[in-house]
Short mmCIF file of N, CA and C in Angstrom, two decimals:
data_model
loop_
_atom_site.label_atom_id
_atom_site.label_comp_id
_atom_site.label_asym_id
_atom_site.label_seq_id
_atom_site.Cartn_x
_atom_site.Cartn_y
_atom_site.Cartn_z
N UNK A 1 -32.76 -28.00 24.15
CA UNK A 1 -31.33 -28.45 24.32
C UNK A 1 -30.95 -27.81 25.67
N UNK A 2 -29.44 -28.72 25.91
CA UNK A 2 -28.72 -28.68 26.87
C UNK A 2 -28.12 -27.60 27.01
N UNK A 3 -27.45 -27.68 27.94
CA UNK A 3 -26.07 -26.62 27.40
C UNK A 3 -24.49 -27.29 26.66
N UNK A 4 -24.70 -28.23 27.66
CA UNK A 4 -23.78 -29.23 27.27
C UNK A 4 -23.73 -29.94 25.68
N UNK A 5 -25.42 -30.18 25.68
CA UNK A 5 -25.32 -30.10 23.61
C UNK A 5 -25.09 -29.29 22.74
N UNK A 6 -25.25 -27.97 23.66
CA UNK A 6 -25.48 -27.33 22.32
C UNK A 6 -23.54 -26.90 22.64
N UNK A 7 -22.65 -26.73 23.49
CA UNK A 7 -21.83 -26.85 23.21
C UNK A 7 -20.93 -27.90 22.38
N UNK A 8 -21.52 -29.24 22.90
CA UNK A 8 -21.17 -30.07 21.63
C UNK A 8 -21.29 -29.95 20.11
N UNK A 9 -22.50 -29.45 20.00
CA UNK A 9 -22.98 -29.19 18.70
C UNK A 9 -21.96 -27.49 18.01
N UNK A 10 -21.80 -26.71 19.12
CA UNK A 10 -21.28 -25.67 18.01
C UNK A 10 -19.48 -25.89 18.48
N UNK A 11 -19.33 -27.11 18.88
CA UNK A 11 -17.77 -27.52 18.91
C UNK A 11 -17.73 -28.15 17.54
N UNK A 12 -19.05 -28.80 17.01
CA UNK A 12 -18.99 -29.63 15.56
C UNK A 12 -19.64 -28.89 14.28
N UNK A 13 -19.38 -27.64 14.76
CA UNK A 13 -19.54 -26.38 13.26
C UNK A 13 -20.76 -26.06 13.06
N UNK A 14 -21.57 -26.35 14.61
CA UNK A 14 -23.02 -25.69 14.60
C UNK A 14 -24.30 -26.19 13.52
N UNK A 15 -25.46 -25.72 14.35
CA UNK A 15 -26.69 -26.59 14.09
C UNK A 15 -27.38 -25.75 12.47
N UNK A 16 -26.57 -24.78 12.35
CA UNK A 16 -26.80 -24.04 11.20
C UNK A 16 -25.92 -24.23 10.33
N UNK A 17 -24.92 -24.59 10.40
CA UNK A 17 -24.54 -25.26 9.13
C UNK A 17 -24.44 -26.37 8.81
N UNK A 18 -24.77 -27.83 9.78
CA UNK A 18 -25.46 -28.79 9.71
C UNK A 18 -26.62 -28.46 8.95
N UNK A 19 -27.59 -27.85 9.07
CA UNK A 19 -28.88 -28.02 8.11
C UNK A 19 -28.84 -28.34 7.15
N UNK A 20 -27.51 -27.27 6.68
CA UNK A 20 -26.89 -26.97 5.45
C UNK A 20 -27.14 -28.27 4.23
N UNK A 21 -26.14 -29.08 5.74
CA UNK A 21 -25.27 -30.40 5.06
C UNK A 21 -26.61 -31.76 4.45
N UNK A 22 -26.37 -32.21 3.41
CA UNK A 22 -27.38 -33.06 3.12
C UNK A 22 -26.84 -34.64 3.29
N UNK A 23 -26.00 -34.74 3.22
CA UNK A 23 -24.98 -35.93 3.48
C UNK A 23 -23.44 -35.82 3.84
N UNK A 24 -23.16 -36.59 4.49
CA UNK A 24 -21.95 -36.80 4.63
C UNK A 24 -21.01 -38.17 4.50
N UNK A 25 -20.30 -38.06 3.54
CA UNK A 25 -19.21 -38.93 2.79
C UNK A 25 -17.95 -39.30 4.24
N UNK A 26 -17.57 -40.19 4.02
CA UNK A 26 -16.64 -41.17 5.38
C UNK A 26 -16.41 -42.28 4.72
N UNK A 27 -14.41 -41.72 4.58
CA UNK A 27 -13.71 -43.28 4.24
C UNK A 27 -13.57 -44.07 5.92
N UNK A 28 -13.36 -45.66 5.68
CA UNK A 28 -13.53 -45.84 7.17
C UNK A 28 -12.61 -47.61 6.42
N UNK A 29 -12.01 -48.18 7.65
CA UNK A 29 -11.78 -49.40 8.25
C UNK A 29 -12.15 -49.73 9.23
N UNK A 30 -12.65 -50.23 9.74
CA UNK A 30 -13.52 -51.20 10.40
C UNK A 30 -13.38 -52.68 11.02
N UNK A 31 -13.10 -52.44 12.17
CA UNK A 31 -11.94 -53.85 12.75
C UNK A 31 -12.77 -54.31 14.07
N UNK A 32 -12.05 -55.06 14.35
CA UNK A 32 -11.92 -56.33 15.28
C UNK A 32 -12.38 -57.32 15.43
N UNK A 33 -12.10 -57.56 16.87
CA UNK A 33 -12.76 -58.90 16.96
C UNK A 33 -14.06 -59.69 16.18
N UNK A 34 -15.05 -58.58 17.05
CA UNK A 34 -16.76 -58.86 16.91
C UNK A 34 -17.44 -59.22 15.19
N UNK A 35 -16.41 -58.79 14.22
CA UNK A 35 -15.91 -59.38 13.10
C UNK A 35 -15.78 -60.82 12.60
N UNK A 36 -15.12 -61.01 13.58
CA UNK A 36 -14.64 -62.69 13.36
C UNK A 36 -15.60 -63.58 13.96
N UNK A 37 -15.78 -63.45 15.34
CA UNK A 37 -16.67 -64.20 15.58
C UNK A 37 -18.01 -64.08 15.07
N UNK A 38 -18.34 -62.97 14.38
CA UNK A 38 -19.05 -63.29 13.67
C UNK A 38 -19.23 -63.65 11.54
N UNK A 39 -18.06 -64.95 11.32
CA UNK A 39 -17.68 -64.99 10.39
C UNK A 39 -17.28 -63.50 9.28
N UNK A 40 -17.52 -62.66 9.69
CA UNK A 40 -16.79 -61.24 8.24
C UNK A 40 -15.69 -60.84 8.73
N UNK A 41 -14.75 -61.66 8.94
CA UNK A 41 -13.61 -61.13 8.73
C UNK A 41 -12.81 -59.56 8.86
N UNK A 42 -13.10 -59.60 7.88
CA UNK A 42 -12.10 -57.73 7.38
C UNK A 42 -13.23 -57.73 6.24
N UNK A 43 -14.58 -57.52 6.27
CA UNK A 43 -15.80 -57.80 5.57
C UNK A 43 -15.60 -56.08 5.29
N UNK A 44 -15.95 -54.68 6.65
CA UNK A 44 -15.32 -54.03 6.74
C UNK A 44 -14.14 -53.33 6.92
N UNK A 45 -13.19 -53.97 6.08
CA UNK A 45 -11.75 -53.28 6.23
C UNK A 45 -11.34 -51.98 5.05
N UNK A 46 -11.98 -51.61 4.26
CA UNK A 46 -11.56 -50.61 3.10
C UNK A 46 -13.26 -50.52 2.47
N UNK A 47 -14.03 -49.36 3.75
CA UNK A 47 -15.51 -49.05 2.63
C UNK A 47 -15.40 -47.04 3.02
N UNK A 48 -16.34 -47.02 2.16
CA UNK A 48 -16.75 -45.28 2.02
C UNK A 48 -18.36 -45.95 2.04
N UNK A 49 -18.69 -44.74 3.48
CA UNK A 49 -20.31 -44.92 3.97
C UNK A 49 -20.53 -43.03 3.04
N UNK A 50 -21.43 -43.03 2.39
CA UNK A 50 -22.52 -41.95 2.34
C UNK A 50 -23.47 -41.86 3.51
N UNK A 51 -23.59 -40.70 4.69
CA UNK A 51 -25.16 -41.04 5.61
C UNK A 51 -26.07 -39.58 4.34
N UNK A 52 -27.22 -39.38 4.93
CA UNK A 52 -28.34 -38.57 4.65
C UNK A 52 -28.02 -38.83 6.02
N UNK A 53 -28.37 -36.50 6.02
CA UNK A 53 -28.81 -36.21 7.45
C UNK A 53 -29.85 -36.26 7.57
N UNK A 54 -31.23 -35.92 6.86
CA UNK A 54 -32.12 -35.80 7.09
C UNK A 54 -33.14 -37.08 7.47
N UNK A 55 -32.16 -38.18 7.18
CA UNK A 55 -33.43 -38.76 7.14
C UNK A 55 -32.11 -40.29 7.34
N UNK A 56 -33.32 -41.23 7.79
CA UNK A 56 -31.99 -42.74 8.12
C UNK A 56 -31.46 -43.61 7.17
N UNK A 57 -30.58 -43.33 6.25
CA UNK A 57 -30.00 -43.66 4.43
C UNK A 57 -28.76 -44.07 4.56
N UNK A 58 -28.41 -45.70 4.57
CA UNK A 58 -26.88 -44.94 4.42
C UNK A 58 -26.28 -46.23 3.43
N UNK A 59 -25.19 -45.25 2.72
CA UNK A 59 -24.90 -45.98 1.78
C UNK A 59 -23.30 -46.45 1.73
N UNK A 60 -23.20 -48.22 1.92
CA UNK A 60 -21.42 -48.34 2.53
C UNK A 60 -20.94 -48.94 1.22
N UNK A 61 -19.97 -48.37 0.29
CA UNK A 61 -19.20 -49.31 -0.46
C UNK A 61 -18.04 -50.27 0.08
N UNK A 62 -17.96 -51.24 -0.71
CA UNK A 62 -17.08 -52.26 0.02
C UNK A 62 -15.93 -51.99 -1.32
N UNK A 63 -14.83 -51.35 -0.93
CA UNK A 63 -14.10 -51.06 -1.88
C UNK A 63 -13.51 -52.33 -1.97
N UNK A 64 -13.02 -52.60 -3.55
CA UNK A 64 -12.92 -54.11 -3.58
C UNK A 64 -13.50 -55.24 -4.43
N UNK A 65 -14.52 -55.24 -3.63
CA UNK A 65 -15.15 -55.53 -3.30
C UNK A 65 -16.63 -56.11 -4.50
N UNK A 66 -16.67 -55.04 -5.20
CA UNK A 66 -17.30 -54.74 -6.33
C UNK A 66 -19.40 -54.80 -5.85
N UNK A 67 -19.63 -54.03 -4.51
CA UNK A 67 -20.32 -54.58 -3.69
C UNK A 67 -20.41 -53.16 -3.19
N UNK A 68 -22.32 -52.95 -2.89
CA UNK A 68 -22.51 -51.70 -2.24
C UNK A 68 -23.96 -52.07 -1.66
N UNK A 69 -24.00 -51.74 -0.35
CA UNK A 69 -24.87 -52.50 0.28
C UNK A 69 -25.89 -50.79 1.19
N UNK A 70 -27.50 -50.75 0.66
CA UNK A 70 -27.40 -49.61 1.43
C UNK A 70 -28.84 -49.63 2.27
N UNK A 71 -28.69 -49.01 3.19
CA UNK A 71 -29.63 -49.23 4.83
C UNK A 71 -30.58 -48.10 5.07
N UNK A 72 -31.68 -49.06 4.82
CA UNK A 72 -33.03 -47.97 5.78
C UNK A 72 -33.66 -49.00 6.85
N UNK A 73 -34.25 -48.14 7.56
CA UNK A 73 -34.70 -48.82 8.59
C UNK A 73 -35.52 -50.18 8.32
N UNK A 74 -35.84 -50.22 7.24
CA UNK A 74 -37.36 -50.91 6.53
C UNK A 74 -36.56 -52.40 5.68
N UNK A 75 -35.71 -51.84 4.99
CA UNK A 75 -35.15 -52.00 3.69
C UNK A 75 -33.14 -52.26 3.71
N UNK A 76 -32.98 -53.06 3.02
CA UNK A 76 -31.66 -53.24 2.95
C UNK A 76 -31.71 -54.09 1.92
N UNK A 77 -30.31 -52.98 0.77
CA UNK A 77 -30.55 -54.20 -0.59
C UNK A 77 -28.77 -53.99 0.04
N UNK A 78 -27.79 -54.89 -0.49
CA UNK A 78 -26.55 -55.20 -1.25
C UNK A 78 -26.96 -55.59 -3.48
N UNK A 79 -26.41 -55.30 -3.56
CA UNK A 79 -25.50 -55.10 -5.18
C UNK A 79 -24.65 -54.67 -5.42
N UNK A 80 -24.57 -55.21 -6.51
CA UNK A 80 -23.18 -55.39 -7.33
C UNK A 80 -23.01 -53.47 -7.24
N UNK A 81 -21.79 -53.13 -7.80
CA UNK A 81 -21.66 -50.82 -7.92
C UNK A 81 -22.47 -50.89 -9.05
N UNK A 82 -22.58 -51.63 -10.37
CA UNK A 82 -23.34 -51.50 -11.31
C UNK A 82 -25.30 -51.23 -10.66
N UNK A 83 -25.44 -51.80 -10.06
CA UNK A 83 -26.84 -51.49 -9.28
C UNK A 83 -27.64 -53.29 -9.61
N UNK A 84 -26.66 -53.98 -10.37
CA UNK A 84 -27.33 -55.46 -10.00
C UNK A 84 -27.56 -55.80 -9.02
N UNK A 85 -28.74 -56.44 -8.37
CA UNK A 85 -29.44 -56.36 -7.04
C UNK A 85 -28.56 -58.40 -6.48
N UNK A 86 -28.03 -58.16 -5.40
CA UNK A 86 -27.56 -59.34 -5.31
C UNK A 86 -28.55 -60.18 -4.09
N UNK A 87 -29.09 -59.00 -3.73
CA UNK A 87 -30.07 -59.66 -2.16
C UNK A 87 -30.62 -58.54 -1.30
N UNK A 88 -32.05 -59.14 -1.21
CA UNK A 88 -32.48 -57.05 -0.62
C UNK A 88 -33.67 -58.01 0.57
N UNK A 89 -33.50 -57.11 1.88
CA UNK A 89 -35.09 -57.62 2.71
C UNK A 89 -35.68 -56.88 3.29
N UNK A 90 -36.65 -57.08 3.33
CA UNK A 90 -37.88 -56.49 4.68
C UNK A 90 -36.94 -56.89 5.42
N UNK A 91 -38.07 -55.60 6.40
CA UNK A 91 -37.65 -55.94 7.61
C UNK A 91 -36.45 -56.76 8.55
N UNK A 92 -35.68 -56.08 7.67
CA UNK A 92 -34.03 -56.70 8.36
C UNK A 92 -34.11 -56.70 9.32
N UNK A 93 -34.51 -56.19 10.32
CA UNK A 93 -34.19 -56.09 12.13
C UNK A 93 -34.53 -57.62 12.72
N UNK A 94 -35.21 -58.31 11.97
CA UNK A 94 -36.52 -59.48 12.42
C UNK A 94 -35.39 -60.57 12.05
N UNK A 95 -33.91 -60.40 10.78
CA UNK A 95 -33.79 -61.56 10.64
C UNK A 95 -32.59 -61.88 12.17
N UNK A 96 -32.45 -61.15 13.12
CA UNK A 96 -31.33 -61.04 14.17
C UNK A 96 -32.12 -61.86 15.15
N UNK A 97 -33.67 -62.26 15.07
CA UNK A 97 -34.42 -62.91 16.24
C UNK A 97 -33.58 -64.53 15.97
N UNK A 98 -33.63 -64.57 17.54
CA UNK A 98 -32.65 -65.89 17.54
C UNK A 98 -31.25 -66.79 17.55
N UNK A 99 -30.82 -65.42 17.24
CA UNK A 99 -29.15 -65.47 17.05
C UNK A 99 -28.49 -65.54 18.38
N UNK A 100 -28.00 -65.87 18.20
CA UNK A 100 -26.85 -66.33 19.42
C UNK A 100 -25.27 -65.62 18.88
N UNK A 101 -24.62 -65.50 20.23
CA UNK A 101 -23.48 -64.53 20.48
C UNK A 101 -22.36 -65.37 18.79
N UNK A 102 -22.11 -66.81 18.63
CA UNK A 102 -21.36 -67.43 17.90
C UNK A 102 -22.00 -67.73 16.18
N UNK A 103 -23.70 -66.86 16.44
CA UNK A 103 -24.25 -67.35 14.90
C UNK A 103 -23.70 -66.34 14.19
N UNK A 104 -23.08 -66.76 13.28
CA UNK A 104 -22.38 -65.75 11.63
C UNK A 104 -23.59 -65.72 11.30
N UNK A 105 -22.84 -64.56 10.86
CA UNK A 105 -23.98 -63.52 9.60
C UNK A 105 -23.10 -63.27 8.57
N UNK A 106 -24.94 -62.87 8.08
CA UNK A 106 -24.76 -62.74 6.28
C UNK A 106 -24.23 -61.29 6.01
N UNK A 107 -24.25 -60.65 4.68
CA UNK A 107 -23.62 -59.51 4.66
C UNK A 107 -25.27 -58.85 4.13
N UNK A 108 -26.77 -59.11 4.84
CA UNK A 108 -27.80 -58.45 5.44
C UNK A 108 -27.03 -57.82 6.79
N UNK A 109 -27.16 -58.53 7.24
CA UNK A 109 -26.55 -58.02 8.81
C UNK A 109 -25.52 -57.38 9.09
N UNK A 110 -24.05 -57.89 8.60
CA UNK A 110 -23.69 -56.01 8.57
C UNK A 110 -24.14 -54.89 7.78
N UNK A 111 -24.79 -55.35 6.52
CA UNK A 111 -25.22 -53.86 6.40
C UNK A 111 -26.66 -53.36 7.24
N UNK A 112 -27.16 -53.92 8.25
CA UNK A 112 -27.93 -53.61 9.12
C UNK A 112 -27.58 -52.88 9.87
N UNK A 113 -26.60 -54.09 10.38
CA UNK A 113 -25.71 -53.14 12.21
C UNK A 113 -24.70 -52.61 11.81
N UNK A 114 -24.34 -52.02 10.50
CA UNK A 114 -23.48 -51.73 9.92
C UNK A 114 -24.40 -49.79 9.89
N UNK A 115 -25.30 -50.21 8.54
CA UNK A 115 -26.70 -48.70 8.96
C UNK A 115 -26.90 -48.27 10.22
N UNK A 116 -27.62 -49.14 11.04
CA UNK A 116 -28.29 -48.35 12.25
C UNK A 116 -26.96 -47.82 12.86
N UNK A 117 -26.00 -48.60 13.47
CA UNK A 117 -24.74 -47.57 14.54
C UNK A 117 -24.30 -46.70 13.41
N UNK A 118 -23.53 -46.88 12.77
CA UNK A 118 -23.39 -45.95 11.80
C UNK A 118 -23.44 -44.72 11.19
N UNK A 119 -24.57 -44.74 10.89
CA UNK A 119 -25.68 -43.48 10.76
C UNK A 119 -26.29 -43.03 12.24
N UNK A 120 -26.41 -43.29 13.26
CA UNK A 120 -26.68 -42.41 13.98
C UNK A 120 -24.91 -42.42 14.51
N UNK A 121 -24.10 -42.91 14.84
CA UNK A 121 -22.82 -42.00 14.76
C UNK A 121 -22.02 -41.05 14.40
N UNK A 122 -22.72 -40.97 12.89
CA UNK A 122 -22.04 -39.46 12.01
C UNK A 122 -23.05 -38.73 12.22
N UNK A 123 -24.20 -38.91 12.49
CA UNK A 123 -25.62 -37.67 12.54
C UNK A 123 -25.20 -37.31 14.05
N UNK A 124 -24.11 -37.87 15.42
CA UNK A 124 -24.39 -37.06 16.35
C UNK A 124 -23.20 -35.85 16.84
N UNK A 125 -24.08 -34.82 17.10
CA UNK A 125 -24.35 -35.18 17.92
C UNK A 125 -25.58 -34.11 17.37
N UNK A 126 -25.51 -34.08 16.35
CA UNK A 126 -27.34 -33.34 15.58
C UNK A 126 -28.18 -33.70 16.07
N UNK A 127 -28.03 -35.10 15.67
CA UNK A 127 -29.38 -36.53 16.47
C UNK A 127 -29.94 -35.23 17.31
N UNK A 128 -29.43 -35.02 18.46
CA UNK A 128 -30.24 -35.02 19.90
C UNK A 128 -30.78 -33.88 20.06
N UNK A 129 -31.00 -33.11 18.79
CA UNK A 129 -31.28 -31.22 18.69
C UNK A 129 -32.62 -31.44 17.61
N UNK A 130 -32.74 -32.68 17.29
CA UNK A 130 -34.00 -33.13 16.80
C UNK A 130 -35.59 -33.04 17.91
N UNK A 131 -36.61 -33.14 16.66
CA UNK A 131 -37.55 -33.16 17.96
C UNK A 131 -38.07 -34.22 17.45
N UNK A 132 -38.41 -34.88 19.50
CA UNK A 132 -38.79 -36.48 19.96
C UNK A 132 -37.88 -36.83 20.21
N UNK A 133 -36.50 -35.45 20.66
CA UNK A 133 -34.88 -35.47 22.01
C UNK A 133 -34.75 -35.02 23.11
N UNK A 134 -35.17 -35.47 24.00
CA UNK A 134 -35.12 -34.75 25.11
C UNK A 134 -33.69 -34.89 25.98
N UNK A 135 -33.20 -34.36 26.29
CA UNK A 135 -31.50 -33.79 26.45
C UNK A 135 -31.34 -33.29 27.92
N UNK A 136 -30.54 -33.66 29.01
CA UNK A 136 -30.14 -33.09 30.08
C UNK A 136 -28.89 -33.83 30.49
N UNK A 137 -28.21 -32.60 30.84
CA UNK A 137 -26.73 -33.19 31.97
C UNK A 137 -27.03 -33.78 32.96
N UNK A 138 -26.55 -34.57 33.67
CA UNK A 138 -26.16 -35.33 34.66
C UNK A 138 -24.44 -35.33 35.18
N UNK A 139 -25.26 -35.95 36.62
CA UNK A 139 -23.46 -35.75 37.34
C UNK A 139 -22.26 -35.81 36.37
N UNK A 140 -21.38 -35.04 36.64
CA UNK A 140 -20.12 -35.66 36.23
C UNK A 140 -19.46 -36.65 36.70
N UNK A 141 -18.45 -36.99 35.68
CA UNK A 141 -17.84 -38.27 36.31
C UNK A 141 -15.21 -37.94 36.26
N UNK A 142 -14.83 -38.33 37.00
CA UNK A 142 -13.98 -38.29 37.10
C UNK A 142 -13.05 -39.20 36.68
N UNK A 143 -12.26 -39.29 35.02
CA UNK A 143 -11.68 -40.50 35.00
C UNK A 143 -10.28 -40.05 34.77
N UNK A 144 -8.92 -40.72 35.44
CA UNK A 144 -8.31 -40.19 34.74
C UNK A 144 -7.38 -38.99 35.24
N UNK A 145 -8.25 -38.36 36.04
CA UNK A 145 -7.96 -36.87 37.04
C UNK A 145 -8.80 -35.81 35.75
N UNK A 146 -9.23 -36.65 34.33
CA UNK A 146 -10.02 -34.98 34.50
C UNK A 146 -11.52 -35.45 34.51
N UNK A 147 -12.15 -34.14 34.51
CA UNK A 147 -13.60 -34.32 34.62
C UNK A 147 -14.40 -34.33 33.32
N UNK A 148 -15.53 -35.45 32.85
CA UNK A 148 -16.23 -35.80 31.89
C UNK A 148 -17.50 -34.91 32.25
N UNK A 149 -17.92 -34.73 31.00
CA UNK A 149 -19.39 -34.48 31.88
C UNK A 149 -20.07 -35.31 30.75
N UNK A 150 -21.50 -35.24 31.78
CA UNK A 150 -22.00 -36.62 31.32
C UNK A 150 -23.70 -36.07 30.60
N UNK A 151 -24.14 -37.13 28.98
CA UNK A 151 -25.53 -35.95 28.54
C UNK A 151 -26.47 -37.33 28.89
N UNK A 152 -27.81 -36.83 29.26
CA UNK A 152 -28.35 -37.84 29.04
C UNK A 152 -29.35 -37.86 27.87
N UNK A 153 -29.84 -39.04 27.30
CA UNK A 153 -30.60 -38.08 25.80
C UNK A 153 -31.78 -39.32 26.01
N UNK A 154 -33.19 -38.86 26.02
CA UNK A 154 -34.35 -39.72 26.04
C UNK A 154 -34.66 -39.90 24.71
N UNK A 155 -34.98 -40.53 23.97
CA UNK A 155 -36.15 -40.23 23.09
C UNK A 155 -37.52 -40.28 23.20
N UNK A 156 -38.29 -40.06 22.84
CA UNK A 156 -39.46 -39.14 23.79
C UNK A 156 -40.99 -39.72 22.91
#
């Protein structure tokens, strides 16, 4: 582990503490132009996400919409809050094949994209301390008079 990764992990409470955590729950509002381009507007304007820290798994509760999505890399499930199945898809990444920037998304696409991205975001920097990742500090850059240290992460 690089000194910079070690510094980031310590700043986030430390690896020993993180290893005791099984899940993290986050209330979020995820908005922006891309959601309108994909015909999903404010679909993620009010969500509660629960991520597992030991495996790639994320549950998104869509507040006020009576639905949730369950993300795992090989399967997406969209269901009502009582567990009634709305839609499910195995190998959901395949559903993006042939899409263009303006191609509208279904709920499955939103669930997959959100699950993949947010699981990673919310497990960082701890994720990069796992076996299978190599990290090294690369040259720093200057941004508006501040020095920014940078970390190169390689998945082995």
